[in-house]
mmCIF file with all atom_site columns, C-alpha atoms in Angstrom:
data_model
loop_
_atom_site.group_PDB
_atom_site.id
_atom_site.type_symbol
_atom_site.label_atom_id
_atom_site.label_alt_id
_atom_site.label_comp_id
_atom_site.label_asym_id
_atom_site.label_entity_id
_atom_site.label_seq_id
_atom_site.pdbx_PDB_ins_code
_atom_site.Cartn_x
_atom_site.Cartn_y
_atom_site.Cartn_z
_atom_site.occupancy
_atom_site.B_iso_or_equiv
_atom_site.pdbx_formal_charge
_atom_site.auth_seq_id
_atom_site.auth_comp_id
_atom_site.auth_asym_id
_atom_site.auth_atom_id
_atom_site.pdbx_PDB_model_num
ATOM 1   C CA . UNK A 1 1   ? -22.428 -26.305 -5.596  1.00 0.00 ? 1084 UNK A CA 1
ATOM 2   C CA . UNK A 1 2   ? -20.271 -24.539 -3.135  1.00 0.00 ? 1085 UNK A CA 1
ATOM 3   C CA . UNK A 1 3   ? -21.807 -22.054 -0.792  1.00 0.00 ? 1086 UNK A CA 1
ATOM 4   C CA . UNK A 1 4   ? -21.447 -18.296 -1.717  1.00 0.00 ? 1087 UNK A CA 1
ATOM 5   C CA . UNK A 1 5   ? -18.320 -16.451 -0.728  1.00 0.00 ? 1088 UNK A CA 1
ATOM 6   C CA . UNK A 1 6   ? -19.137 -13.875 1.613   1.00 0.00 ? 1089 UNK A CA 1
ATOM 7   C CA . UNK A 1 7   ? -17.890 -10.531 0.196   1.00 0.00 ? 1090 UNK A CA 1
ATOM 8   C CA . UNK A 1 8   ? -17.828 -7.355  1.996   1.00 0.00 ? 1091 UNK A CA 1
ATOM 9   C CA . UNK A 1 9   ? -17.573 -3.857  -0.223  1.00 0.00 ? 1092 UNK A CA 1
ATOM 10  C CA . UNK A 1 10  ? -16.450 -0.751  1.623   1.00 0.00 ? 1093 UNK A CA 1
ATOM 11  C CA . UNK A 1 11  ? -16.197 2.437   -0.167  1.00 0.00 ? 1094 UNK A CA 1
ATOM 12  C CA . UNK A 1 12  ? -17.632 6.124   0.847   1.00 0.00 ? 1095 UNK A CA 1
ATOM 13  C CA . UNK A 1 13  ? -18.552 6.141   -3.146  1.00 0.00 ? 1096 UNK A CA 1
ATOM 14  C CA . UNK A 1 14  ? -21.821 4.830   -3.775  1.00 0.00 ? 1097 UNK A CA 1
ATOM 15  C CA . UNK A 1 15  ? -21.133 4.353   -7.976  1.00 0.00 ? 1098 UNK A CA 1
ATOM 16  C CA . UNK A 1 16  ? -18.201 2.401   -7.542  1.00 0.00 ? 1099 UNK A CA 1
ATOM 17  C CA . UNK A 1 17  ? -20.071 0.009   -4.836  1.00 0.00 ? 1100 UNK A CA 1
ATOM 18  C CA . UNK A 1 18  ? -22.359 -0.306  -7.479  1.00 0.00 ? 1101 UNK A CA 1
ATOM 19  C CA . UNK A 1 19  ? -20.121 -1.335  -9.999  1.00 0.00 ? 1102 UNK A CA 1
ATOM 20  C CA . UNK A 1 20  ? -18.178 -3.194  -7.729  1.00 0.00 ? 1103 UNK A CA 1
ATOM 21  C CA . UNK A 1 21  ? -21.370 -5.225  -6.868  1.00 0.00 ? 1104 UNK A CA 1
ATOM 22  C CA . UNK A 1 22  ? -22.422 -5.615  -10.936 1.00 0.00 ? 1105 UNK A CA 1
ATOM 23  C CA . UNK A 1 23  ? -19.375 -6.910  -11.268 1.00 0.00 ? 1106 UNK A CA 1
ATOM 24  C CA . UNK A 1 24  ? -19.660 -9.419  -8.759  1.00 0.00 ? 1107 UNK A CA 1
ATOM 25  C CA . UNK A 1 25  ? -23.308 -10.283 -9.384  1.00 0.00 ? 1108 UNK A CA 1
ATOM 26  C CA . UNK A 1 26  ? -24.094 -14.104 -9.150  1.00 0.00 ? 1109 UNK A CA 1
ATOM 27  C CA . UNK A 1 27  ? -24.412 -17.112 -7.502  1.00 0.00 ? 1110 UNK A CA 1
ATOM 28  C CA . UNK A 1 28  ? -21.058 -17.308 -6.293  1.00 0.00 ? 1111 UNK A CA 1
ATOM 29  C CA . UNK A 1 29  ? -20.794 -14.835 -4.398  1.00 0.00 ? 1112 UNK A CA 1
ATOM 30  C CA . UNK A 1 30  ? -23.144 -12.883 -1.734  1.00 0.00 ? 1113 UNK A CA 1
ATOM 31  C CA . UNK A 1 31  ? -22.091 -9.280  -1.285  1.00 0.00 ? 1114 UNK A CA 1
ATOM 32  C CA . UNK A 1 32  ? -22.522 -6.599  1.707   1.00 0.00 ? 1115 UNK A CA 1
ATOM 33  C CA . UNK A 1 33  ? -21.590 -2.994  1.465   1.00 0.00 ? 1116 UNK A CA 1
ATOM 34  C CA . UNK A 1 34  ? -20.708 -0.164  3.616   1.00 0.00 ? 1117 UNK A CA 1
ATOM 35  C CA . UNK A 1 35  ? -19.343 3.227   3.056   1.00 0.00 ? 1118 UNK A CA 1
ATOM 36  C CA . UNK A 1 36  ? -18.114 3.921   6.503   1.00 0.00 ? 1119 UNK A CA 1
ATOM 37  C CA . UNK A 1 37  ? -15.178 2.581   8.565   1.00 0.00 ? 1120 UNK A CA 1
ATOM 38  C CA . UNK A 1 38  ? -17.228 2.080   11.818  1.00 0.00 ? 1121 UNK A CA 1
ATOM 39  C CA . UNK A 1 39  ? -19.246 0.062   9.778   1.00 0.00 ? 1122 UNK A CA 1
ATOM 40  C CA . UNK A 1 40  ? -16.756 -1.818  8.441   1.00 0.00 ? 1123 UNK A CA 1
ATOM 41  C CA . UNK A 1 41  ? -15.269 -2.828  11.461  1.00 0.00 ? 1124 UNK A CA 1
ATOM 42  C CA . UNK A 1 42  ? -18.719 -4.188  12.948  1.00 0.00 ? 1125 UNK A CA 1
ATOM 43  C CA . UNK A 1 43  ? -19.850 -5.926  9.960   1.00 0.00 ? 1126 UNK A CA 1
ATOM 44  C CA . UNK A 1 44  ? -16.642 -7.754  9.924   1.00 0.00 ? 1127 UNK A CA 1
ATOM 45  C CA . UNK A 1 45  ? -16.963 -9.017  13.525  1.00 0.00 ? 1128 UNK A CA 1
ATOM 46  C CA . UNK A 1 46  ? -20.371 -9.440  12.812  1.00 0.00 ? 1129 UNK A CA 1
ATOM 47  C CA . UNK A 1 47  ? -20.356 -11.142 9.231   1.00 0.00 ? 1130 UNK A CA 1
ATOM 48  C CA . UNK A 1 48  ? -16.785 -12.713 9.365   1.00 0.00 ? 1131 UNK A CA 1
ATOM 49  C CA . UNK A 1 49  ? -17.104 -12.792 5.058   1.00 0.00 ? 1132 UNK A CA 1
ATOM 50  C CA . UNK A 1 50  ? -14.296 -14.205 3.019   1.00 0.00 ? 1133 UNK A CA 1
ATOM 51  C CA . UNK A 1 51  ? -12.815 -11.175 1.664   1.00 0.00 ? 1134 UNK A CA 1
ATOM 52  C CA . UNK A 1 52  ? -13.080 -7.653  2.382   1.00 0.00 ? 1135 UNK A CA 1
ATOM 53  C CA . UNK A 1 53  ? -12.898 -5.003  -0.402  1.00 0.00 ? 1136 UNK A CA 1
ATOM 54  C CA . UNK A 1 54  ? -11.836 -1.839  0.922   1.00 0.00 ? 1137 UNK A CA 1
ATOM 55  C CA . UNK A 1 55  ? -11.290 1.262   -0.709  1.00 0.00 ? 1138 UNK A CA 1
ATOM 56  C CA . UNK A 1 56  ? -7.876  3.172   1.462   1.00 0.00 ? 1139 UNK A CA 1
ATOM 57  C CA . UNK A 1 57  ? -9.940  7.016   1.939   1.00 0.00 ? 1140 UNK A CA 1
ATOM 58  C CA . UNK A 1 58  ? -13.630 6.823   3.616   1.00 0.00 ? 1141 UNK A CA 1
ATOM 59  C CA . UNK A 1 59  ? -15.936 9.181   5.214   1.00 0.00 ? 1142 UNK A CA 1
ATOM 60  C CA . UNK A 1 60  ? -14.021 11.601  6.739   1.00 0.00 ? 1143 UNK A CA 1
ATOM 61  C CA . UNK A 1 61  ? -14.372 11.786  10.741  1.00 0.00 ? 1144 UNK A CA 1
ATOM 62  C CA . UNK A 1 62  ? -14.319 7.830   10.422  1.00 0.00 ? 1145 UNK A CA 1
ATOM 63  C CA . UNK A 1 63  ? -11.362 5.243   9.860   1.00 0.00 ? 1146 UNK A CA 1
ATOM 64  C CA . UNK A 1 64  ? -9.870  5.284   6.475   1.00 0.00 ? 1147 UNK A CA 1
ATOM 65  C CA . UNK A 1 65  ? -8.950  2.136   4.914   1.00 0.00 ? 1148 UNK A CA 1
ATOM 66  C CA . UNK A 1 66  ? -5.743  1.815   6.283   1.00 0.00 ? 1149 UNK A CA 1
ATOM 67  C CA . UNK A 1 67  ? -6.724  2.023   9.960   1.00 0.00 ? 1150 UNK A CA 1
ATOM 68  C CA . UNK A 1 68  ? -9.457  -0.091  8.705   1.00 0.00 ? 1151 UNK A CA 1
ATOM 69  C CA . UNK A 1 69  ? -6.862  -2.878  7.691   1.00 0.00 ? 1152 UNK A CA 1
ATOM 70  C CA . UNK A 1 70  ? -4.807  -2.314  10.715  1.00 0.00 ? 1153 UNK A CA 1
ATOM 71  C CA . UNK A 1 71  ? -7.348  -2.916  13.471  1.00 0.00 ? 1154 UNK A CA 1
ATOM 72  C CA . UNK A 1 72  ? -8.749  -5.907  11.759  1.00 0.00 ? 1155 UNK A CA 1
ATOM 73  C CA . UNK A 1 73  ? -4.906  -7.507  11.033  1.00 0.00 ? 1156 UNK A CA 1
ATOM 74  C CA . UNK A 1 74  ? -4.563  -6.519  14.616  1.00 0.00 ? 1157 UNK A CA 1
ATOM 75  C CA . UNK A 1 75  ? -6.933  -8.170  16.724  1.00 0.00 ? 1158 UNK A CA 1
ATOM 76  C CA . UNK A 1 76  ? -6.834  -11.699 16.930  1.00 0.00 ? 1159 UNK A CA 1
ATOM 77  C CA . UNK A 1 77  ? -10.603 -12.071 16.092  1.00 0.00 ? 1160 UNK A CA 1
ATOM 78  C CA . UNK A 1 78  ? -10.280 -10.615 12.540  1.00 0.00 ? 1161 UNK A CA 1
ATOM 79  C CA . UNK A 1 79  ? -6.683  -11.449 11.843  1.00 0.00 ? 1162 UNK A CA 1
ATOM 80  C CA . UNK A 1 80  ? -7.041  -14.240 9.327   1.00 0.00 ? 1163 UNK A CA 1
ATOM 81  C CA . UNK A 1 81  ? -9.984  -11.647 6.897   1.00 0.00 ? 1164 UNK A CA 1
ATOM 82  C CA . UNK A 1 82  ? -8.476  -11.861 3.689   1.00 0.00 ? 1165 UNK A CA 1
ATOM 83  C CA . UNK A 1 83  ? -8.410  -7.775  2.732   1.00 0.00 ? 1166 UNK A CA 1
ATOM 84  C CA . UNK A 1 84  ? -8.470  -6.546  -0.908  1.00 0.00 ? 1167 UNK A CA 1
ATOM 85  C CA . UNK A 1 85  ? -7.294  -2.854  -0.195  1.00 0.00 ? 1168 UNK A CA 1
ATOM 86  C CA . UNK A 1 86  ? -8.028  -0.457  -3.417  1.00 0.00 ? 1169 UNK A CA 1
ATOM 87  C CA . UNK A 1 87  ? -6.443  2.980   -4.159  1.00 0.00 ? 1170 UNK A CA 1
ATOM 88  C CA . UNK A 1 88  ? -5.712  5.355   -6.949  1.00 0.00 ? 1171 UNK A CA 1
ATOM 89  C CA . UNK A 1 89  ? -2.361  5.390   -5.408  1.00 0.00 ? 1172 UNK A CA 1
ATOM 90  C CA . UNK A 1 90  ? 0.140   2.832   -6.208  1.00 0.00 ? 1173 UNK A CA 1
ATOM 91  C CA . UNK A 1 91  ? 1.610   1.695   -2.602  1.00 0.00 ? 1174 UNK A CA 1
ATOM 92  C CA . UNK A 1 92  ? 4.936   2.587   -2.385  1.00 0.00 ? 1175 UNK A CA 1
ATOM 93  C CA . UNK A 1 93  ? 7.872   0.020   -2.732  1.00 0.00 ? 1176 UNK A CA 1
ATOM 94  C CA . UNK A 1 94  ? 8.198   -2.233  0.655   1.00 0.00 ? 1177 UNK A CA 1
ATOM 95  C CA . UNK A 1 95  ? 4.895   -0.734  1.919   1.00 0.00 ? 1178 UNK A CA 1
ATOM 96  C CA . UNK A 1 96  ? 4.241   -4.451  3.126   1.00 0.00 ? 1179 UNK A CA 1
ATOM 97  C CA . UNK A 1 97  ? 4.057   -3.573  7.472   1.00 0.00 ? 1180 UNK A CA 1
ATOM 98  C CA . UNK A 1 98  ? 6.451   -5.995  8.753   1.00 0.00 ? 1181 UNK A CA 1
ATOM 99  C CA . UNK A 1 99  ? 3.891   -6.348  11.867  1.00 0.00 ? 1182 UNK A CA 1
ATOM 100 C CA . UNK A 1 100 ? 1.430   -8.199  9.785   1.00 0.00 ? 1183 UNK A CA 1
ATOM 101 C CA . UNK A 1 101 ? -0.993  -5.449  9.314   1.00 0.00 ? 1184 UNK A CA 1
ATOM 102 C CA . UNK A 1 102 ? -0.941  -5.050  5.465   1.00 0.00 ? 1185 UNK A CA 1
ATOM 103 C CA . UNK A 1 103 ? -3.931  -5.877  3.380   1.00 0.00 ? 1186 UNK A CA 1
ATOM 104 C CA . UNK A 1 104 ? -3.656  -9.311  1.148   1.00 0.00 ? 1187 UNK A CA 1
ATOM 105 C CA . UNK A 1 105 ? -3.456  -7.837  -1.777  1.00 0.00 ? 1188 UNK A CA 1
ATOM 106 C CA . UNK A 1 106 ? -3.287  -4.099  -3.298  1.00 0.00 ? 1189 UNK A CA 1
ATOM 107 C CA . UNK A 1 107 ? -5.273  -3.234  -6.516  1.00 0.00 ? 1190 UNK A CA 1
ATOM 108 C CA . UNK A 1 108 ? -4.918  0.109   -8.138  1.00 0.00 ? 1191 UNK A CA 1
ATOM 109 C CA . UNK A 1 109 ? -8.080  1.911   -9.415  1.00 0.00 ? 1192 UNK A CA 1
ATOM 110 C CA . UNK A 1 110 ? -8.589  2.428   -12.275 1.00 0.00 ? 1193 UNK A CA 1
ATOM 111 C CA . UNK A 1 111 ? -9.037  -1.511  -12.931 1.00 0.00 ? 1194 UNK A CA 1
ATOM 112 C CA . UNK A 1 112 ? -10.810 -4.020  -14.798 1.00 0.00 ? 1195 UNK A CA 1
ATOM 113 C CA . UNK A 1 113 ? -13.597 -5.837  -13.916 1.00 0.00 ? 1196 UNK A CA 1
ATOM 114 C CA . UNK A 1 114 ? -11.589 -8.938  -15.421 1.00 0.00 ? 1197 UNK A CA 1
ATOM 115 C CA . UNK A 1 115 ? -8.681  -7.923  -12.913 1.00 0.00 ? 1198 UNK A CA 1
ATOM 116 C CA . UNK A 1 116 ? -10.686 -7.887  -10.118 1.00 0.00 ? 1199 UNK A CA 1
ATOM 117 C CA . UNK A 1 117 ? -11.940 -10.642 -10.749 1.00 0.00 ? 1200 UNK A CA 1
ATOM 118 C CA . UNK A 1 118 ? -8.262  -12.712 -10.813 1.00 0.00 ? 1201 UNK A CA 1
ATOM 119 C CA . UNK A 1 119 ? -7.412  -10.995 -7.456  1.00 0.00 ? 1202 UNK A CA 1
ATOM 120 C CA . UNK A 1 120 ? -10.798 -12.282 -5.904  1.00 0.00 ? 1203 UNK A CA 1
ATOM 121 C CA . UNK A 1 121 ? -10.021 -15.973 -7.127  1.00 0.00 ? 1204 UNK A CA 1
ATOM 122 C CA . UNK A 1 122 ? -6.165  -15.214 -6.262  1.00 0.00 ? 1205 UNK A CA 1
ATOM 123 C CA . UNK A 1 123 ? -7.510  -14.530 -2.618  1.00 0.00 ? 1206 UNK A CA 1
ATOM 124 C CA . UNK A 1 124 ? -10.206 -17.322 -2.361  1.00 0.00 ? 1207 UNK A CA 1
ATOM 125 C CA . UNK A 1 125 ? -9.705  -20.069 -4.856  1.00 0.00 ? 1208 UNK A CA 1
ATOM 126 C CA . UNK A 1 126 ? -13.121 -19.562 -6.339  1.00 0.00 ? 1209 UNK A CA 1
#
């Protein structure tokens, strides 16, 4: 058996990290969560997980998701995270940041468990 895919959940809303983590309860996968941007950005450095799940608006005072993405498509040590951004906002047309800073894929809330699931073996190959 393969090892567990590293999955990092950031969202300011605990319910939907909880969902978000009952959906992704198993063997497959090992999950850590923060609600904060800060934290984000350290556990990534610190964790280096195969996909990030982060929701665009955090605490505010912090990083929202979008800075979030940018600093870690940015610097050369956290380029290559594979970034699940989520919204209730549908990005607008061309969003994609011809610098290279735009998540790896864009998932509008609400969505299915079953979606989120496809994007997550879209982005990893599990």
């Amino acid at each position: 058996m393969a090892a567990p895919k590293r999955i990092l959940l950031v969202d300011d809303d605990p319910g939907l990290r909880q969902l978000l983590r009952a959906t992704l309860s198993g063997p497959e996968f090992t999950i850590y969560e923060t609600g904060s941007g800060d934290e984000a950005l350290r556990l990534v450095r610190q964790l280096d997980p195969d996909l990030v799940i982060l929701d665009v608006r955090l605490a505010p005072g912090e990083p929202d998701g979008l800075e979030v993405c940018r600093r870690l498509k940015s610097d050369p040590a956290t380029r290559a995270s594979r970034i699940l951004m989520l919204s209730a906002v549908k990005p607008p047309p061309g969003q994609q940041a011809a610098n290279g800073t735009s998540p790896d894929a864009y998932l509008t809330k609400p969505f299915s468990p079953r979606a989120l699931l496809q994007y997550i073996d879209d982005l990893l190959g599990t």
